[in-house]
mmCIF file of N, CA, C and O in Angstrom:
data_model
loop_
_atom_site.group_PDB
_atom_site.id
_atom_site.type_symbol
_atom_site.label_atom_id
_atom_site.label_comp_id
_atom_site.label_asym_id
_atom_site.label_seq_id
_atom_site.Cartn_x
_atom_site.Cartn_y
_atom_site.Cartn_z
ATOM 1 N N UNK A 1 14.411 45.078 90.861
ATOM 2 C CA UNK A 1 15.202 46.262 90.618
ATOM 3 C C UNK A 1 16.276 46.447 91.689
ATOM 4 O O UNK A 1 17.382 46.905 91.403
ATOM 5 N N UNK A 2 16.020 46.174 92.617
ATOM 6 C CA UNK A 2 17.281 45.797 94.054
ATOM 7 C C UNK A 2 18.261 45.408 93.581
ATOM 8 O O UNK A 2 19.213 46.189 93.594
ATOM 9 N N UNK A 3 18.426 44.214 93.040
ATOM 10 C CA UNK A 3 19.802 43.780 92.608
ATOM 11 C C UNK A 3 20.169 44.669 91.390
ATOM 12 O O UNK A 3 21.301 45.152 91.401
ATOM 13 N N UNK A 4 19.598 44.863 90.654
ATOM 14 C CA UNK A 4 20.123 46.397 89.747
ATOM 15 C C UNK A 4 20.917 47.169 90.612
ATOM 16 O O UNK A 4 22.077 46.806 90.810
ATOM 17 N N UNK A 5 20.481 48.161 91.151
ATOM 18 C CA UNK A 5 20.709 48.428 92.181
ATOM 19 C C UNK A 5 22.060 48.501 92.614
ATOM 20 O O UNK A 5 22.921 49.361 92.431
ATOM 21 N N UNK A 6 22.067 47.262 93.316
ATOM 22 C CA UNK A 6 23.449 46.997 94.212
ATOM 23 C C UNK A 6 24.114 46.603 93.225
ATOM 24 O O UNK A 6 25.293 46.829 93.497
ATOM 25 N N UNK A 7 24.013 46.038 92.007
ATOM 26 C CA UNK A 7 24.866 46.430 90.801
ATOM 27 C C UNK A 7 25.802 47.357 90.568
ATOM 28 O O UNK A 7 27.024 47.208 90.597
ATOM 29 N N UNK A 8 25.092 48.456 90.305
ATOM 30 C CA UNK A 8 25.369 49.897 90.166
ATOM 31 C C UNK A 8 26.004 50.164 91.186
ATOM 32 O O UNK A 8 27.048 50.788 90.994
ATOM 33 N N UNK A 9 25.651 49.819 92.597
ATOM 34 C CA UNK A 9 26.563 50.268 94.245
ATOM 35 C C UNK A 9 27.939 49.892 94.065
ATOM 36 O O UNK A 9 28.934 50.615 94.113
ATOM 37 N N UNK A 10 27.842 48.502 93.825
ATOM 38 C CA UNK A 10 29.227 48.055 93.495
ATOM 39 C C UNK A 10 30.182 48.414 92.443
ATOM 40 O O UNK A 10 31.380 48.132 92.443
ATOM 41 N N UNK A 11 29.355 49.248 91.294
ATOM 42 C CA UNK A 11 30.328 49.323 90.325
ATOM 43 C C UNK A 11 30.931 51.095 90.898
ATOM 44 O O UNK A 11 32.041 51.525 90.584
ATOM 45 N N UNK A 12 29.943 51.872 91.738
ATOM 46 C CA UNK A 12 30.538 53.429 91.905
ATOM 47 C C UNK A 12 31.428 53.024 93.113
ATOM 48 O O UNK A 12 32.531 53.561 93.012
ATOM 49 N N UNK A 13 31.308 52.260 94.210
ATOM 50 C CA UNK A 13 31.903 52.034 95.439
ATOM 51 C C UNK A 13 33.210 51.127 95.157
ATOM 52 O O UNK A 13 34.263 51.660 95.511
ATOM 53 N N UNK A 14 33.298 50.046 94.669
ATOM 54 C CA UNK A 14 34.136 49.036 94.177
ATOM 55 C C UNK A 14 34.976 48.947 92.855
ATOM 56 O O UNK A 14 36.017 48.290 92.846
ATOM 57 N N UNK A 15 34.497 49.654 91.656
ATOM 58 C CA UNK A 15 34.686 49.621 90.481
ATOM 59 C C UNK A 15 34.747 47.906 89.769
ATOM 60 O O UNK A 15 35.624 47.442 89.039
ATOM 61 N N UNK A 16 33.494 47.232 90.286
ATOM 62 C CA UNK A 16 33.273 46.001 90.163
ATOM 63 C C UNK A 16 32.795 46.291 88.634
ATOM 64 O O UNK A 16 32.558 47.469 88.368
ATOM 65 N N UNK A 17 32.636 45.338 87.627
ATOM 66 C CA UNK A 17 31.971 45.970 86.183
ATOM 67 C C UNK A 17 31.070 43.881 86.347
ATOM 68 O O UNK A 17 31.522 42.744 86.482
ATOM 69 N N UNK A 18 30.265 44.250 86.271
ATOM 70 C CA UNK A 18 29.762 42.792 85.559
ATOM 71 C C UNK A 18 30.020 41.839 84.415
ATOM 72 O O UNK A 18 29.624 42.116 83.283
ATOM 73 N N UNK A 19 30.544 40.947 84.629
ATOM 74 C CA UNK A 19 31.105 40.867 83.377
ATOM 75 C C UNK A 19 30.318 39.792 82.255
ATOM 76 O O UNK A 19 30.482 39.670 81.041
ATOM 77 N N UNK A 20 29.137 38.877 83.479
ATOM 78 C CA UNK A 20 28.576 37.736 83.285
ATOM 79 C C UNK A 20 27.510 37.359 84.144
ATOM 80 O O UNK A 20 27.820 36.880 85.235
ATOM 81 N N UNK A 21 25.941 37.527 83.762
ATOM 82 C CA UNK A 21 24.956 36.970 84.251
ATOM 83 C C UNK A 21 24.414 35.767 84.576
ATOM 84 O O UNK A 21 24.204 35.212 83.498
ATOM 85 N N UNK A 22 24.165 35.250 85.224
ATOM 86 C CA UNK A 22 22.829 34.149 85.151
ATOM 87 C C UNK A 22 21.840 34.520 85.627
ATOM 88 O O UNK A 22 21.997 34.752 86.826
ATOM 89 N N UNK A 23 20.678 34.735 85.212
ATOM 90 C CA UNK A 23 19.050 34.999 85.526
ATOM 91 C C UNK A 23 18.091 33.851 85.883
ATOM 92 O O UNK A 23 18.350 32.832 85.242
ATOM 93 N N UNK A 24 17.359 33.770 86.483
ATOM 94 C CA UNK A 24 16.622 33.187 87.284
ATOM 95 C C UNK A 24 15.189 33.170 87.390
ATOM 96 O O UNK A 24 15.047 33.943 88.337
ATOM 97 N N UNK A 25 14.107 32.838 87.082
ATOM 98 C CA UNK A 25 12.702 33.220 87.527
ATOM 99 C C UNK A 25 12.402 32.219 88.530
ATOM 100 O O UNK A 25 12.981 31.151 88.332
ATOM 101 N N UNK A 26 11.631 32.270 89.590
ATOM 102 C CA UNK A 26 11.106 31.257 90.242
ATOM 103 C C UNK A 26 9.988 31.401 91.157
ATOM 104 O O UNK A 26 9.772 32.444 91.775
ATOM 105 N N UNK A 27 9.243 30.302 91.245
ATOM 106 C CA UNK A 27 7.425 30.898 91.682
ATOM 107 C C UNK A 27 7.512 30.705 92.772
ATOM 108 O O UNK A 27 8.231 29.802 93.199
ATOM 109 N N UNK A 28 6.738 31.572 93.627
ATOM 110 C CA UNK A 28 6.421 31.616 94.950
ATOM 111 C C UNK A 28 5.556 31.599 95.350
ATOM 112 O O UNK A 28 4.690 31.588 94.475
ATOM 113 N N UNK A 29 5.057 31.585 96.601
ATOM 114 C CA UNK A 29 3.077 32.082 96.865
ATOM 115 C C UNK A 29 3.220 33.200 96.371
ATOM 116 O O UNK A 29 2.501 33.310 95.377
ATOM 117 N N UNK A 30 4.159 34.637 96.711
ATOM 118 C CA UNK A 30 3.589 35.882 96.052
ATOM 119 C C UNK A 30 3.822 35.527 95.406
ATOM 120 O O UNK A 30 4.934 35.171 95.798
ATOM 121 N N UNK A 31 3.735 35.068 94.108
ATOM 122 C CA UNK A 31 4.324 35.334 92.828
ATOM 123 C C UNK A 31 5.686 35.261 92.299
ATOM 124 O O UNK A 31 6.519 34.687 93.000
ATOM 125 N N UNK A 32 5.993 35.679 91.339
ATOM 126 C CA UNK A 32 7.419 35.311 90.509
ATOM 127 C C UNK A 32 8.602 36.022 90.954
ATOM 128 O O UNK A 32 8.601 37.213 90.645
ATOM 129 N N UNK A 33 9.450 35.673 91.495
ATOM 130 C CA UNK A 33 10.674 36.228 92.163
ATOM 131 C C UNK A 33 11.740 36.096 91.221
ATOM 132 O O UNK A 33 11.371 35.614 90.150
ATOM 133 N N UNK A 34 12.912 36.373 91.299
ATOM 134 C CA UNK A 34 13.934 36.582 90.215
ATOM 135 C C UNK A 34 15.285 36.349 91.055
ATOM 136 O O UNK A 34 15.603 37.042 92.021
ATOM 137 N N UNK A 35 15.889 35.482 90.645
ATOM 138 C CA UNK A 35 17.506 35.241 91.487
ATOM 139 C C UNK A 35 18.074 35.342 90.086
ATOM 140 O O UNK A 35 17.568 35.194 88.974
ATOM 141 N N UNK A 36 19.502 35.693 90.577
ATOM 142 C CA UNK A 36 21.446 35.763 89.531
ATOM 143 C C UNK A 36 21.741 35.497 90.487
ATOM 144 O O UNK A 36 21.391 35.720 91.646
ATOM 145 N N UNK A 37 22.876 34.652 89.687
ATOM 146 C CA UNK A 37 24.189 35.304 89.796
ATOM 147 C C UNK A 37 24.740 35.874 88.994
ATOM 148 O O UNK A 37 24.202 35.956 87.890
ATOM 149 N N UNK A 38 25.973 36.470 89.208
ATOM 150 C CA UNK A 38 26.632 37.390 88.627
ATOM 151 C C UNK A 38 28.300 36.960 88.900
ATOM 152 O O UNK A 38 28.710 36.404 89.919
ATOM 153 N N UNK A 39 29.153 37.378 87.694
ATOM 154 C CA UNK A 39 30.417 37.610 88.278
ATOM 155 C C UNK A 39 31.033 38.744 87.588
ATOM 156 O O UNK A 39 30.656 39.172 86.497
ATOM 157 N N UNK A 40 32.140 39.271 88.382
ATOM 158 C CA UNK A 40 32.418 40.625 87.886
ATOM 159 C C UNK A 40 33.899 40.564 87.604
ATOM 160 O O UNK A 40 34.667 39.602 87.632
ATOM 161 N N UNK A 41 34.105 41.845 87.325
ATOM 162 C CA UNK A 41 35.957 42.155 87.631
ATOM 163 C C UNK A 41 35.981 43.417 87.996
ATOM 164 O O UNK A 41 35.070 44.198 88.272
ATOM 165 N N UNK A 42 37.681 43.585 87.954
ATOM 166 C CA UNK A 42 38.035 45.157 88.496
ATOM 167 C C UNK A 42 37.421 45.965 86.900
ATOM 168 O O UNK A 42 37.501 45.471 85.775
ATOM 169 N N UNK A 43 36.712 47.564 87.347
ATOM 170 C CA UNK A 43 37.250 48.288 85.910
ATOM 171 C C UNK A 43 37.950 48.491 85.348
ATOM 172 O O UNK A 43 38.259 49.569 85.855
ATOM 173 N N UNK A 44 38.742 48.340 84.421
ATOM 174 C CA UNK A 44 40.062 48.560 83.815
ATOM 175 C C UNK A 44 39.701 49.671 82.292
ATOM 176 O O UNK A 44 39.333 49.225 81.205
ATOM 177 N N UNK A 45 39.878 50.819 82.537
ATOM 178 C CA UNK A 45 39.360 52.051 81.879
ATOM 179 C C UNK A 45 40.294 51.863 79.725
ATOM 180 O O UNK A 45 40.104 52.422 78.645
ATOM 181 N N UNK A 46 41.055 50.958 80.159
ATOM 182 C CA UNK A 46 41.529 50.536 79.077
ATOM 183 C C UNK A 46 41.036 49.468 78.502
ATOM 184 O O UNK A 46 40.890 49.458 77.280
ATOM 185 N N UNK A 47 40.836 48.836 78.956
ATOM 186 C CA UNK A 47 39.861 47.982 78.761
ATOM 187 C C UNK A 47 38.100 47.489 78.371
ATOM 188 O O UNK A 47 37.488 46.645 77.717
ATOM 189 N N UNK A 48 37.841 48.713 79.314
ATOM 190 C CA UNK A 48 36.215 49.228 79.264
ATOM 191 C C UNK A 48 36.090 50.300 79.062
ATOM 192 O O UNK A 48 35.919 50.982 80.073
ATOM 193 N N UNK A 49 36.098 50.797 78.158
ATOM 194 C CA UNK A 49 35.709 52.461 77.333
ATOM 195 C C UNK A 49 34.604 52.806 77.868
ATOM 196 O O UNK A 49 33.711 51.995 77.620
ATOM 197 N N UNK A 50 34.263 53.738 78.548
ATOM 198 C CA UNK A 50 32.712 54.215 78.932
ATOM 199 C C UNK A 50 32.209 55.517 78.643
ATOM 200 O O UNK A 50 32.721 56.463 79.241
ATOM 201 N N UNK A 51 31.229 55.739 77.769
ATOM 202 C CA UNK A 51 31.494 56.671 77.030
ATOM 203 C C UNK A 51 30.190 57.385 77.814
ATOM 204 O O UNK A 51 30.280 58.519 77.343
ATOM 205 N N UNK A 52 29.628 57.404 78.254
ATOM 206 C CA UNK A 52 28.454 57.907 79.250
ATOM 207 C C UNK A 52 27.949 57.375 81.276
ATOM 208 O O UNK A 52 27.141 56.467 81.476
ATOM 209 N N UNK A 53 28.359 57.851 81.996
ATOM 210 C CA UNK A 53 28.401 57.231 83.320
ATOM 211 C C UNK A 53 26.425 57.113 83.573
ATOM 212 O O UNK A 53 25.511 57.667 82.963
ATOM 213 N N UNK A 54 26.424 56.328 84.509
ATOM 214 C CA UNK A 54 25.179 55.972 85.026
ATOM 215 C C UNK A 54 24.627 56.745 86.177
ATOM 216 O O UNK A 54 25.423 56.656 87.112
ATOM 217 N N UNK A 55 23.467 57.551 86.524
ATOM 218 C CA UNK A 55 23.400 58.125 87.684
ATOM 219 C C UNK A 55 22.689 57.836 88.676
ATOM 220 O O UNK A 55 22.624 58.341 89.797
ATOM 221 N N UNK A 56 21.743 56.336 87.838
ATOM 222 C CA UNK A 56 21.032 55.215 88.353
ATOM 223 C C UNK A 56 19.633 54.846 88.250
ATOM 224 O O UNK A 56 18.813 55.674 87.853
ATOM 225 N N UNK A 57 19.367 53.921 88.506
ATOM 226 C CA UNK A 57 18.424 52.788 88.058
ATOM 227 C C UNK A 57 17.017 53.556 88.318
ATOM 228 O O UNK A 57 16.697 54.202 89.316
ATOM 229 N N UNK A 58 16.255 53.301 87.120
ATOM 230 C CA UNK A 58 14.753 53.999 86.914
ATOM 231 C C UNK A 58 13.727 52.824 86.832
ATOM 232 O O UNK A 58 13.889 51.788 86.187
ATOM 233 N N UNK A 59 12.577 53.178 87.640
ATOM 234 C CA UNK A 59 11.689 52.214 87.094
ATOM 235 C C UNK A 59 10.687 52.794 86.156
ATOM 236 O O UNK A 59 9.542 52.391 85.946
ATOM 237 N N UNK A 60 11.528 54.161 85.445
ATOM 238 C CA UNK A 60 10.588 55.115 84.114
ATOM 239 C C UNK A 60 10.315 53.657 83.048
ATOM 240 O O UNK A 60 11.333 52.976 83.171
ATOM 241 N N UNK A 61 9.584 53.136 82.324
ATOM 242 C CA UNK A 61 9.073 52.094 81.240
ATOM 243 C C UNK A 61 9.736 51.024 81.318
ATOM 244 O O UNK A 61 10.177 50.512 80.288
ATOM 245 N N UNK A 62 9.948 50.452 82.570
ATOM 246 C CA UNK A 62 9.875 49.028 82.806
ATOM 247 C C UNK A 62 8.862 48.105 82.209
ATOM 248 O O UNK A 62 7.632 48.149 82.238
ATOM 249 N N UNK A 63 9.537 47.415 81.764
ATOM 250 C CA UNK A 63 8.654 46.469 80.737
ATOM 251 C C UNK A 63 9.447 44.680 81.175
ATOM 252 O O UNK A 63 10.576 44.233 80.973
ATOM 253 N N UNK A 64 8.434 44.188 81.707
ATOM 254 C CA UNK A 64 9.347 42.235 81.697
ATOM 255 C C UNK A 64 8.122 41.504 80.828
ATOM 256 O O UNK A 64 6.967 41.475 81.252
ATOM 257 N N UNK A 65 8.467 41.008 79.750
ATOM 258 C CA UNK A 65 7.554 40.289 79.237
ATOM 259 C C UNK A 65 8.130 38.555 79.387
ATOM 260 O O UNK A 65 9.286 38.240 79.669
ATOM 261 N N UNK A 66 7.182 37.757 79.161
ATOM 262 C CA UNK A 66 7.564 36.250 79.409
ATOM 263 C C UNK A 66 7.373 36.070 77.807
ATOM 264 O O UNK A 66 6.365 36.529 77.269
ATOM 265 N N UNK A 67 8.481 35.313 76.976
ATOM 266 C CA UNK A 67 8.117 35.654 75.339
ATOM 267 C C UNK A 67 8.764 33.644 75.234
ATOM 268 O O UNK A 67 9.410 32.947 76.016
ATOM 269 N N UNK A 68 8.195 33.406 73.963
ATOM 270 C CA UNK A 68 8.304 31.349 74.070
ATOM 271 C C UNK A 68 9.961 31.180 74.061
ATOM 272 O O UNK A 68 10.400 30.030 74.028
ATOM 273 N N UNK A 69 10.929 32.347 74.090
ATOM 274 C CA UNK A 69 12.554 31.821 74.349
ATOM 275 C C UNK A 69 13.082 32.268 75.527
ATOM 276 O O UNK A 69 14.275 32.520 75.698
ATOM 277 N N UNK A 70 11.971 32.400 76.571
ATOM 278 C CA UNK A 70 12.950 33.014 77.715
ATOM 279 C C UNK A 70 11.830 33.979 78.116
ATOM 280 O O UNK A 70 10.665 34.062 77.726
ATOM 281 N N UNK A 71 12.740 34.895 79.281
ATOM 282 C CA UNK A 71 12.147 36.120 79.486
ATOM 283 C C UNK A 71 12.729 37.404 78.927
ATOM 284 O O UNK A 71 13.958 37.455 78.880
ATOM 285 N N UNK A 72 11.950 38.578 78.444
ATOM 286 C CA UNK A 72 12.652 39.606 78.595
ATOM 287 C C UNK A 72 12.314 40.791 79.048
ATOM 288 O O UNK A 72 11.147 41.183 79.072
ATOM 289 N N UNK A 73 13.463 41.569 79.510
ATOM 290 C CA UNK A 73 13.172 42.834 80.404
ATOM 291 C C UNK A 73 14.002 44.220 79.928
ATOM 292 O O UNK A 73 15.143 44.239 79.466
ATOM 293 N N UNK A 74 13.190 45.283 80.148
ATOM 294 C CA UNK A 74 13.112 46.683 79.480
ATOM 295 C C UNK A 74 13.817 47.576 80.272
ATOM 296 O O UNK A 74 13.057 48.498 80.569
ATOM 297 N N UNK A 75 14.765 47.706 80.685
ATOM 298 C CA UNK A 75 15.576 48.952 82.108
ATOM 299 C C UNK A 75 15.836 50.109 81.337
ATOM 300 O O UNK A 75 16.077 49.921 80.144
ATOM 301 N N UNK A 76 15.838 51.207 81.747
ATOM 302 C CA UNK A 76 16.075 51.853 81.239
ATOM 303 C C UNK A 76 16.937 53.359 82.580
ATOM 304 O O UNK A 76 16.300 54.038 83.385
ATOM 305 N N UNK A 77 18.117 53.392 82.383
ATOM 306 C CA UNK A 77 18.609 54.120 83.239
ATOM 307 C C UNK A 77 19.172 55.390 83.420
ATOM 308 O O UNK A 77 19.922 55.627 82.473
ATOM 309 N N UNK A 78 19.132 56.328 84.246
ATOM 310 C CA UNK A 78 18.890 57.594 84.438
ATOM 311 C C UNK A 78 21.155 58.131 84.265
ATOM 312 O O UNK A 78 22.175 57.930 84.925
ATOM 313 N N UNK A 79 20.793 58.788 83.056
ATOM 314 C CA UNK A 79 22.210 59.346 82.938
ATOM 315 C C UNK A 79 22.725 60.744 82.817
ATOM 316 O O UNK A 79 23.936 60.952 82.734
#
């Protein structure tokens, strides 16, 4: 949820918008860790219509399931 996170930091501080993921799982002794990358751009309000702002990242019904095409994960964020 950290890199969520600093997601969100960058997009209120920077007006960085994400534009493109890569996700990551990878095993560790603790357990399963998670690396991206990411690349972004400037916001361009003409460009990116935003019709509701973000007030930030919840771990209210977090859900990551491991499913046979991948992984997937449940965020759900506070607006």
């Amino acid at each position: 949820m950290a890199w969520l996170e600093e997601l969100f930091y960058l997009f209120e501080t920077r007006d960085l918008l994400v534009s493109h993921a890569e996700v990551r799982t990878q095993t560790a002794d603790s357990g399963r860790t998670l690396a991206a990358t990411v690349e972004g751009e400037p916001f361009d309000a003409s460009r990116h219509p935003l019709e509701t702002l973000i007030k930030g990242v919840t771990y209210h019904e977090l859900a990551v399931e491991e499913r046979p095409d991948g992984w997937r994960a449940r965020v759900i964020f506070d607006i």
